[in-house]
Short mmCIF file of C-alpha atoms in Angstrom, two decimals:
data_model
loop_
_atom_site.label_atom_id
_atom_site.label_comp_id
_atom_site.label_asym_id
_atom_site.label_seq_id
_atom_site.Cartn_x
_atom_site.Cartn_y
_atom_site.Cartn_z
CA UNK A 3 -38.44 8.01 -27.40
CA UNK A 4 -38.40 9.50 -23.93
CA UNK A 5 -36.72 6.31 -22.59
CA UNK A 6 -34.05 6.40 -25.29
CA UNK A 7 -33.30 10.01 -24.41
CA UNK A 8 -32.91 9.14 -20.72
CA UNK A 9 -30.65 6.22 -21.59
CA UNK A 10 -28.37 8.17 -23.96
CA UNK A 11 -28.29 11.05 -21.55
CA UNK A 12 -27.22 8.81 -18.67
CA UNK A 13 -24.54 7.00 -20.68
CA UNK A 14 -22.96 9.83 -22.63
CA UNK A 15 -24.27 13.31 -22.01
CA UNK A 16 -24.73 13.46 -18.27
CA UNK A 17 -22.16 10.81 -17.54
CA UNK A 18 -21.79 10.45 -13.79
CA UNK A 19 -18.02 10.56 -13.74
CA UNK A 20 -17.32 13.06 -16.48
CA UNK A 21 -20.33 15.38 -16.15
CA UNK A 22 -21.31 15.27 -12.47
CA UNK A 23 -17.79 14.39 -11.23
CA UNK A 24 -19.24 11.74 -8.94
CA UNK A 25 -17.47 8.48 -8.22
CA UNK A 26 -13.97 9.79 -8.91
CA UNK A 27 -12.39 7.56 -6.24
CA UNK A 28 -12.88 4.19 -8.00
CA UNK A 29 -12.51 5.95 -11.36
CA UNK A 30 -8.91 6.77 -10.50
CA UNK A 31 -8.26 3.87 -8.16
CA UNK A 32 -9.28 0.90 -10.30
CA UNK A 33 -8.43 2.27 -13.75
CA UNK A 34 -4.91 0.89 -13.97
CA UNK A 35 -5.83 -2.29 -15.83
CA UNK A 36 -8.62 -2.83 -18.32
CA UNK A 37 -9.83 -6.18 -16.98
CA UNK A 38 -10.26 -4.99 -13.38
CA UNK A 39 -11.80 -1.76 -14.70
CA UNK A 40 -14.38 -3.79 -16.62
CA UNK A 41 -15.30 -5.83 -13.58
CA UNK A 42 -15.45 -2.72 -11.38
CA UNK A 43 -17.71 -1.12 -13.96
CA UNK A 44 -19.97 -4.17 -14.03
CA UNK A 45 -20.13 -4.30 -10.22
CA UNK A 46 -21.08 -0.62 -10.11
CA UNK A 47 -23.62 -1.12 -12.91
CA UNK A 48 -25.20 -3.96 -10.98
CA UNK A 49 -25.34 -1.98 -7.74
CA UNK A 50 -26.67 1.10 -9.59
CA UNK A 51 -29.45 -0.77 -11.34
CA UNK A 52 -30.63 -2.58 -8.22
CA UNK A 53 -30.28 0.58 -6.14
CA UNK A 54 -32.43 2.45 -8.65
CA UNK A 55 -35.12 -0.24 -8.43
CA UNK A 56 -35.13 -0.65 -4.65
CA UNK A 57 -34.84 3.04 -3.88
CA UNK A 58 -37.68 3.81 -6.30
CA UNK A 59 -39.85 1.22 -4.53
CA UNK A 60 -39.02 2.60 -1.10
CA UNK A 61 -39.41 6.19 -2.22
CA UNK A 62 -42.71 5.79 -4.01
CA UNK A 63 -44.37 3.10 -1.93
CA UNK A 64 -43.27 4.09 1.57
CA UNK A 65 -41.70 7.51 1.83
CA UNK A 66 -43.84 9.73 -0.42
CA UNK A 67 -47.28 8.27 0.54
CA UNK A 68 -46.52 8.81 4.23
CA UNK A 69 -44.88 12.19 3.73
CA UNK A 70 -41.46 10.94 4.80
CA UNK A 71 -39.45 12.41 1.89
CA UNK A 72 -36.90 13.74 4.35
CA UNK A 73 -35.83 10.14 5.08
CA UNK A 74 -34.67 9.72 1.47
CA UNK A 75 -30.95 10.07 2.12
CA UNK A 76 -30.92 7.84 5.19
CA UNK A 77 -32.96 5.07 3.63
CA UNK A 78 -30.99 5.21 0.37
CA UNK A 79 -27.77 4.81 2.34
CA UNK A 80 -29.32 1.71 3.91
CA UNK A 81 -30.22 0.32 0.49
CA UNK A 82 -26.76 0.97 -0.96
CA UNK A 83 -24.87 -0.45 2.03
CA UNK A 84 -26.92 -3.67 2.00
CA UNK A 85 -26.58 -4.09 -1.75
CA UNK A 86 -22.83 -3.62 -1.69
CA UNK A 87 -22.58 -6.23 1.06
CA UNK A 88 -24.55 -8.57 -1.16
CA UNK A 89 -22.36 -7.91 -4.19
CA UNK A 90 -19.25 -8.38 -2.08
CA UNK A 91 -20.40 -11.78 -0.83
CA UNK A 92 -21.42 -12.75 -4.33
CA UNK A 93 -18.11 -11.81 -5.96
CA UNK A 94 -16.14 -13.45 -3.18
CA UNK A 95 -18.02 -16.67 -3.76
CA UNK A 96 -17.94 -16.58 -7.55
CA UNK A 97 -14.48 -15.22 -8.25
CA UNK A 98 -11.88 -14.87 -5.47
CA UNK A 99 -9.25 -13.44 -7.89
CA UNK A 100 -11.68 -10.69 -8.88
CA UNK A 101 -12.36 -10.10 -5.18
CA UNK A 102 -8.61 -9.64 -4.65
CA UNK A 103 -8.25 -7.39 -7.69
CA UNK A 104 -11.04 -5.04 -6.65
CA UNK A 105 -9.71 -5.00 -3.10
CA UNK A 106 -10.78 -2.08 -0.95
CA UNK A 107 -12.65 -0.45 -3.83
CA UNK A 108 -15.39 -3.05 -3.64
CA UNK A 109 -16.62 -2.12 -0.13
CA UNK A 110 -15.94 1.49 -1.08
CA UNK A 111 -18.78 1.32 -3.61
CA UNK A 112 -20.86 1.86 -0.46
CA UNK A 113 -19.51 5.36 -0.17
CA UNK A 114 -19.42 5.93 -3.90
CA UNK A 115 -21.27 9.18 -4.28
CA UNK A 116 -22.27 8.26 -7.85
CA UNK A 117 -24.71 5.69 -6.49
CA UNK A 118 -26.15 8.01 -3.87
CA UNK A 119 -26.36 10.68 -6.55
CA UNK A 120 -28.19 8.29 -8.84
CA UNK A 121 -30.87 7.54 -6.25
CA UNK A 122 -31.32 11.20 -5.38
CA UNK A 123 -31.34 12.47 -8.98
CA UNK A 124 -33.88 9.81 -9.95
CA UNK A 125 -36.08 10.87 -7.02
CA UNK A 126 -35.62 14.57 -7.85
CA UNK A 127 -36.61 14.09 -11.50
CA UNK A 128 -39.67 12.08 -10.45
CA UNK A 129 -38.96 9.35 -12.98
CA UNK A 130 -41.48 6.54 -13.42
CA UNK A 131 -40.43 3.01 -12.50
CA UNK A 132 -39.31 2.03 -16.01
CA UNK A 133 -37.52 5.34 -16.47
CA UNK A 134 -35.68 4.83 -13.17
CA UNK A 135 -34.52 1.36 -14.20
CA UNK A 136 -33.30 2.66 -17.57
CA UNK A 137 -31.64 5.62 -15.85
CA UNK A 138 -29.87 3.40 -13.31
CA UNK A 139 -28.68 0.90 -15.89
CA UNK A 140 -27.56 3.65 -18.29
CA UNK A 141 -25.66 5.45 -15.54
CA UNK A 142 -23.88 2.22 -14.68
CA UNK A 143 -22.96 1.69 -18.32
CA UNK A 144 -21.77 5.29 -18.49
CA UNK A 145 -19.54 4.70 -15.47
CA UNK A 146 -18.23 1.49 -17.04
CA UNK A 147 -17.55 3.29 -20.32
CA UNK A 148 -15.66 6.08 -18.58
CA UNK A 149 -13.56 3.80 -16.37
CA UNK A 150 -12.72 1.38 -19.20
CA UNK A 151 -11.70 4.21 -21.53
CA UNK A 152 -9.60 5.64 -18.74
CA UNK A 153 -7.97 2.25 -18.07
CA UNK A 154 -7.16 1.87 -21.77
CA UNK A 155 -5.50 5.27 -21.84
CA UNK A 156 -3.61 4.61 -18.63
CA UNK A 157 -2.29 1.27 -19.89
CA UNK A 158 -0.83 3.19 -22.83
CA UNK A 159 0.44 5.91 -20.51
CA UNK A 160 2.62 3.38 -18.71
CA UNK A 161 4.67 3.11 -21.89
CA UNK A 162 4.63 6.82 -22.66
CA UNK A 163 7.41 9.24 -21.81
CA UNK A 164 5.61 11.30 -19.19
CA UNK A 165 7.50 14.20 -17.57
CA UNK A 166 8.64 13.11 -14.13
CA UNK A 167 6.58 15.53 -12.00
CA UNK A 168 3.39 14.45 -13.78
CA UNK A 169 3.87 10.69 -13.41
CA UNK A 170 1.11 8.70 -11.74
CA UNK A 171 -1.82 10.63 -10.31
CA UNK A 172 -0.88 13.90 -12.02
CA UNK A 173 -1.18 12.67 -15.58
CA UNK A 174 -4.24 10.59 -14.65
CA UNK A 175 -6.07 13.71 -13.47
CA UNK A 176 -5.07 15.64 -16.60
CA UNK A 177 -6.35 12.80 -18.78
CA UNK A 178 -9.59 12.72 -16.78
CA UNK A 179 -9.99 16.46 -17.34
CA UNK A 180 -9.46 16.17 -21.09
CA UNK A 181 -11.93 13.28 -21.23
CA UNK A 182 -14.49 15.38 -19.37
CA UNK A 183 -14.01 18.19 -21.92
CA UNK A 184 -14.51 15.72 -24.74
CA UNK A 185 -17.66 14.32 -23.18
CA UNK A 186 -19.01 17.85 -22.79
CA UNK A 187 -19.17 17.81 -26.59
CA UNK A 188 -22.21 15.52 -26.25
CA UNK A 189 -24.14 18.27 -24.47
CA UNK A 190 -25.84 19.43 -27.66
CA UNK A 191 -27.36 15.99 -28.27
CA UNK A 192 -30.16 16.26 -25.72
CA UNK A 193 -32.25 19.38 -25.67
CA UNK B 2 -45.29 11.98 19.13
CA UNK B 3 -46.45 10.21 16.02
CA UNK B 4 -44.14 12.38 13.89
CA UNK B 5 -41.18 10.86 15.70
CA UNK B 6 -42.45 7.29 15.88
CA UNK B 7 -43.30 6.91 12.21
CA UNK B 8 -39.81 7.60 10.81
CA UNK B 9 -38.19 5.56 13.58
CA UNK B 10 -40.47 2.61 12.87
CA UNK B 11 -40.01 2.98 9.12
CA UNK B 12 -36.24 2.91 9.37
CA UNK B 13 -36.33 0.06 11.87
CA UNK B 14 -38.52 -2.06 9.62
CA UNK B 15 -36.43 -1.25 6.55
CA UNK B 16 -33.22 -2.03 8.40
CA UNK B 17 -34.66 -5.28 9.70
CA UNK B 18 -35.78 -6.33 6.23
CA UNK B 19 -32.38 -5.67 4.73
CA UNK B 20 -30.55 -7.44 7.53
CA UNK B 21 -32.75 -10.50 7.18
CA UNK B 22 -32.04 -10.45 3.44
CA UNK B 23 -28.31 -10.21 4.07
CA UNK B 24 -28.34 -13.03 6.61
CA UNK B 25 -30.12 -15.29 4.16
CA UNK B 26 -27.72 -14.33 1.39
CA UNK B 27 -24.77 -14.92 3.69
CA UNK B 28 -25.93 -18.45 4.43
CA UNK B 29 -26.15 -19.15 0.71
CA UNK B 30 -22.93 -17.46 -0.30
CA UNK B 31 -20.71 -18.27 2.65
CA UNK B 32 -17.12 -18.91 1.62
CA UNK B 33 -15.39 -21.71 3.46
CA UNK B 34 -11.97 -20.49 4.49
CA UNK B 35 -9.11 -22.51 5.82
CA UNK B 36 -9.31 -21.95 9.61
CA UNK B 37 -5.52 -22.09 9.76
CA UNK B 38 -5.35 -18.70 8.05
CA UNK B 39 -7.14 -17.03 10.93
CA UNK B 40 -5.02 -18.93 13.47
CA UNK B 41 -1.76 -17.96 11.78
CA UNK B 42 -2.96 -14.39 11.43
CA UNK B 43 -3.60 -14.20 15.16
CA UNK B 44 -0.12 -15.34 16.05
CA UNK B 45 1.45 -12.60 13.93
CA UNK B 46 2.50 -9.29 15.47
CA UNK B 47 -0.08 -7.30 13.44
CA UNK B 48 2.43 -4.59 12.72
CA UNK B 49 1.33 -4.70 9.06
CA UNK B 50 4.75 -3.36 8.18
CA UNK B 51 5.18 -5.35 4.97
CA UNK B 52 8.69 -6.51 5.86
CA UNK B 53 7.74 -10.06 4.85
CA UNK B 54 7.09 -8.91 1.30
CA UNK B 55 3.31 -9.27 1.51
CA UNK B 56 0.76 -6.53 1.94
CA UNK B 57 0.09 -6.91 5.63
CA UNK B 58 -0.09 -9.67 8.19
CA UNK B 59 -3.22 -11.27 6.81
CA UNK B 60 -1.80 -11.60 3.32
CA UNK B 61 1.30 -13.20 4.83
CA UNK B 62 -0.87 -15.64 6.79
CA UNK B 63 -2.64 -16.66 3.58
CA UNK B 64 0.69 -17.10 1.82
CA UNK B 65 2.11 -19.24 4.61
CA UNK B 66 -0.92 -21.50 4.73
CA UNK B 67 -0.87 -21.95 0.97
CA UNK B 68 2.84 -22.69 1.09
CA UNK B 69 3.97 -19.58 -0.76
CA UNK B 70 5.93 -18.17 2.17
CA UNK B 71 8.33 -19.60 4.73
CA UNK B 72 7.14 -20.26 8.26
CA UNK B 73 9.91 -17.97 9.44
CA UNK B 74 9.03 -15.27 6.92
CA UNK B 75 7.96 -12.70 9.50
CA UNK B 76 11.09 -10.80 10.55
CA UNK B 77 9.24 -8.74 13.15
CA UNK B 78 7.92 -11.72 15.09
CA UNK B 79 11.24 -13.55 14.96
CA UNK B 80 11.73 -17.01 16.40
CA UNK B 81 8.68 -16.99 18.71
CA UNK B 82 6.26 -16.28 15.91
CA UNK B 83 7.96 -18.75 13.62
CA UNK B 84 7.55 -21.49 16.24
CA UNK B 85 3.89 -20.64 16.78
CA UNK B 86 3.17 -20.60 13.07
CA UNK B 87 5.04 -23.86 12.65
CA UNK B 88 3.01 -25.54 15.40
CA UNK B 89 -0.26 -24.34 13.82
CA UNK B 90 0.76 -25.76 10.48
CA UNK B 91 2.19 -28.91 12.03
CA UNK B 92 5.64 -28.54 10.53
CA UNK B 93 8.96 -28.60 12.32
CA UNK B 94 10.05 -25.33 13.80
CA UNK B 95 13.04 -23.85 12.10
CA UNK B 96 16.03 -22.14 13.57
CA UNK B 97 15.62 -18.46 12.89
CA UNK B 98 18.57 -16.19 13.26
CA UNK B 99 17.38 -12.70 14.01
CA UNK B 100 18.46 -10.09 11.57
CA UNK B 101 19.23 -6.51 12.44
CA UNK B 102 19.95 -3.39 10.46
CA UNK B 103 23.59 -2.34 10.31
CA UNK B 104 24.97 1.02 9.28
CA UNK B 105 27.78 0.75 6.78
CA UNK B 106 29.57 3.94 7.64
CA UNK B 107 31.92 5.06 10.38
CA UNK B 108 32.26 8.61 9.13
CA UNK B 109 31.72 10.25 12.51
CA UNK B 110 31.90 13.99 12.98
CA UNK B 111 35.56 13.59 14.00
CA UNK B 112 36.55 11.15 11.31
CA UNK B 113 34.95 12.60 8.18
CA UNK B 114 35.98 15.92 6.73
CA UNK B 115 33.23 18.51 6.62
CA UNK B 116 32.39 20.08 3.30
CA UNK B 117 30.88 23.21 4.74
CA UNK B 118 27.83 24.29 6.66
CA UNK B 119 24.57 22.96 5.27
CA UNK B 120 21.61 25.19 6.06
CA UNK B 121 18.91 23.60 3.90
CA UNK B 122 16.01 21.37 4.89
CA UNK B 123 17.40 19.13 7.63
CA UNK B 124 16.73 15.75 6.03
CA UNK B 125 19.17 13.36 4.42
CA UNK B 126 17.26 13.32 1.15
CA UNK B 127 17.43 17.10 0.86
CA UNK B 128 21.10 17.24 1.83
CA UNK B 129 21.93 14.44 -0.57
CA UNK B 130 20.61 16.51 -3.49
CA UNK B 131 23.28 19.13 -2.95
CA UNK B 132 26.02 16.61 -2.26
CA UNK B 133 25.76 16.31 1.49
CA UNK B 134 27.52 17.99 4.35
CA UNK B 135 30.64 15.84 4.30
CA UNK B 136 33.33 15.64 1.69
CA UNK B 137 32.76 11.91 1.31
CA UNK B 138 29.84 11.51 -1.06
CA UNK B 139 29.08 7.95 0.08
CA UNK B 140 28.86 8.38 3.83
CA UNK B 141 26.19 9.09 6.40
CA UNK B 142 25.01 12.70 6.56
CA UNK B 143 23.44 12.28 9.99
CA UNK B 144 20.13 14.07 9.48
CA UNK B 145 18.22 11.06 10.72
CA UNK B 146 15.86 10.06 7.90
CA UNK B 147 16.37 6.51 9.15
CA UNK B 148 15.56 7.43 12.76
CA UNK B 149 12.29 9.01 11.65
CA UNK B 150 11.47 6.02 9.45
CA UNK B 151 11.86 3.51 12.28
CA UNK B 152 8.54 2.44 13.80
CA UNK B 153 10.08 0.36 16.54
CA UNK B 154 12.27 2.91 18.32
CA UNK B 155 15.31 0.91 17.29
CA UNK B 156 17.39 3.81 16.01
CA UNK B 157 18.67 6.93 17.66
CA UNK B 158 21.15 9.56 16.61
CA UNK B 159 24.41 9.10 18.43
CA UNK B 160 26.59 11.92 19.70
CA UNK B 161 29.14 11.24 17.01
CA UNK B 162 26.61 12.13 14.29
CA UNK B 163 25.83 8.59 13.23
CA UNK B 164 22.62 6.67 13.89
CA UNK B 165 22.92 3.82 16.36
CA UNK B 166 20.88 0.60 16.15
CA UNK B 167 19.28 -0.74 19.32
CA UNK B 168 19.62 -4.41 18.49
CA UNK B 169 16.96 -5.54 20.96
CA UNK B 170 14.31 -3.31 19.33
CA UNK B 171 15.31 -3.83 15.71
CA UNK B 172 12.90 -6.09 13.84
CA UNK B 173 14.66 -5.98 10.47
CA UNK B 174 11.60 -4.47 8.84
CA UNK B 175 13.85 -2.68 6.36
CA UNK B 176 12.30 0.80 6.64
CA UNK B 177 15.68 2.37 7.34
CA UNK B 178 17.18 0.54 4.37
CA UNK B 179 14.66 2.29 2.14
CA UNK B 180 14.86 5.60 3.96
CA UNK B 181 18.61 6.15 3.53
CA UNK B 182 19.31 8.04 0.29
CA UNK B 183 22.82 6.59 0.26
CA UNK B 184 21.81 2.98 0.96
CA UNK B 185 23.99 2.74 4.02
CA UNK B 186 21.78 0.28 5.88
CA UNK B 187 21.72 -3.42 5.25
CA UNK B 188 20.05 -6.25 7.12
CA UNK B 189 22.49 -8.80 8.48
CA UNK B 190 22.09 -11.80 10.78
CA UNK B 191 22.67 -10.81 14.37
CA UNK B 192 25.57 -13.24 14.67
CA UNK B 193 27.45 -11.79 11.71
CA UNK B 194 30.19 -10.00 13.55
CA UNK B 195 32.45 -8.94 10.75
CA UNK B 196 31.18 -6.11 8.62
CA UNK B 197 32.58 -3.55 6.23
CA UNK B 198 31.83 -0.14 7.71
CA UNK B 199 32.36 1.91 4.61
CA UNK B 200 30.67 2.45 1.27
CA UNK B 201 33.22 4.80 -0.26
CA UNK B 202 34.21 3.88 -3.79
CA UNK B 203 36.81 6.64 -3.90
CA UNK B 204 40.38 5.59 -4.60
CA UNK B 205 42.48 4.92 -1.51
CA UNK B 206 44.39 8.20 -1.09
CA UNK B 207 41.31 10.32 -1.74
CA UNK B 208 39.12 8.20 0.52
CA UNK B 209 41.65 8.51 3.33
CA UNK B 210 41.86 12.27 2.88
CA UNK B 211 38.09 12.62 3.14
CA UNK B 212 37.53 10.30 6.09
CA UNK B 213 39.80 8.68 8.64
CA UNK B 214 37.65 5.57 8.79
CA UNK B 215 37.21 5.02 5.06
CA UNK B 216 38.18 1.83 3.27
CA UNK B 217 41.35 2.70 1.40
CA UNK B 218 41.35 -0.52 -0.59
CA UNK B 219 44.71 -1.63 0.74
CA UNK B 220 43.54 -5.23 0.53
CA UNK B 221 44.93 -6.46 3.86
CA UNK B 222 41.63 -8.07 4.77
CA UNK B 223 41.20 -9.67 1.36
CA UNK B 224 44.68 -11.18 1.55
CA UNK B 225 44.02 -12.42 5.08
CA UNK B 226 40.82 -14.17 4.12
CA UNK B 227 40.58 -14.46 0.32
CA UNK B 228 37.81 -17.06 0.46
CA UNK B 229 35.33 -14.65 2.05
CA UNK B 230 36.51 -11.12 1.31
CA UNK B 231 37.29 -9.53 -2.01
CA UNK B 232 37.95 -6.04 -3.28
CA UNK B 233 35.46 -4.37 -5.57
CA UNK B 234 35.40 -0.74 -6.69
CA UNK B 235 38.12 0.20 -4.18
CA UNK B 236 36.03 -1.27 -1.40
CA UNK B 237 36.29 -4.45 0.61
CA UNK B 238 33.30 -6.72 0.21
CA UNK B 239 32.34 -9.70 2.34
CA UNK B 240 31.09 -12.29 -0.10
CA UNK B 241 30.29 -15.02 2.38
CA UNK B 242 30.45 -14.37 6.09
CA UNK B 243 30.16 -18.04 7.00
CA UNK B 244 33.47 -18.81 5.37
CA UNK B 245 35.38 -16.42 7.60
CA UNK B 246 37.59 -18.46 9.89
CA UNK B 247 37.34 -17.04 13.46
CA UNK B 248 41.09 -17.42 13.79
CA UNK B 249 41.61 -14.98 10.98
CA UNK B 250 39.66 -12.19 12.65
CA UNK B 251 42.75 -10.59 14.21
CA UNK B 252 44.35 -10.59 10.75
CA UNK B 253 41.31 -8.91 9.25
CA UNK B 254 41.21 -6.38 12.03
CA UNK B 255 44.65 -5.17 11.12
CA UNK B 256 42.71 -2.80 8.88
CA UNK B 257 44.55 0.53 9.18
CA UNK B 258 41.34 2.56 9.14
CA UNK B 259 38.96 0.29 11.09
CA UNK B 260 36.75 0.10 8.02
CA UNK B 261 36.28 -3.63 8.49
CA UNK B 262 36.06 -5.63 11.67
CA UNK B 263 33.87 -6.80 14.46
CA UNK B 264 30.95 -4.55 15.19
CA UNK B 265 31.39 -4.66 18.96
CA UNK B 266 35.17 -4.42 18.97
CA UNK B 267 35.12 -0.96 20.50
CA UNK B 268 32.94 -2.06 23.41
CA UNK B 269 35.31 -4.84 24.39
CA UNK B 270 38.50 -2.90 24.17
#
């Protein structure tokens, strides 16, 4: 029951993009087309899940036993940077068109604060190993959900009659704000 | 001492572990890339200006190697680059005629009638919104948006209020073409001597009233050389420069307002 609560909370209630406002850069940058948004979401989900696992291992097996908690941020950065490199190599090998479509946003996952936030929040909440994995995976799914919804709306927006001053980034930010309000409606679900 | 050594060692070991992991992964996942792409990329000017139509020099190199772009597609590098790229790819070098930007207006401060004193933001785009500072609504306003857009120091504002192109610096990147709110710049081959120096679509008498150097659509040039020049919207238009017979140039230059002719005519005479 506890695990289900963590999962639902990570996906819907405390959604990284729409509740914490972390990871806005790829959220706006790669949400122009649904297919690239899906693959961005999956890449972030992958990185988030693995980051959660590896950072939990480092945190609980190395840092906390030796009283090195203050190295959390530095070592998590190391984990994230290496993992993103790995994902980048992997995607480049498997699907060059996807590599092109994600472009600069793929290496930018390194500096995606959502992933850093995930590692730090998991450490702060002192989740167990299984809880951390569920939390990481759920957060990734939550990010995917948000970015895919956003891409769907923005594909429709291209056809809509948007007032000229609001075209492009302006209307995208307004939509993101309204989506965040809507997601705040989930707040009552988890007590 | 130990307080310092432990974190340093921890981070060093962690970093080492990750780097070993990455090296192993790299060996597995290495992508073989055509070495010609890197070679072509190195011979490009690396201006990343996008004048070739691709997003940067590297994208152009990939396109050339895969046959999607011409060897001579880089206007900034010109003939030298085209020859280098051609030798890398093992194809025959092609003759590249350098292109330069040309201003299609001769509405100097003397020639064009002023409409009043403009005191707004001193850019062409701003002035264009309120109709410009000259009575002619097609001509150059002389606030230098093009000069500011040029990355290659190929444009400067002349004393007569019109921008001047330094041909030797111009790379035909097309930034000035985009910068001008009145679309007065066009890229033409360097050897195209005859140009129409007016964009006014006003009727003849009005155009002449507004600017001494405007095309008044008298049609002298079009009658002199009908195979290459025609009239459109009260404006002479060169449809195909290559068909202009050099012997007919004096005929064309009978233009009463100097709105068409050789670009360097003034220097010679």
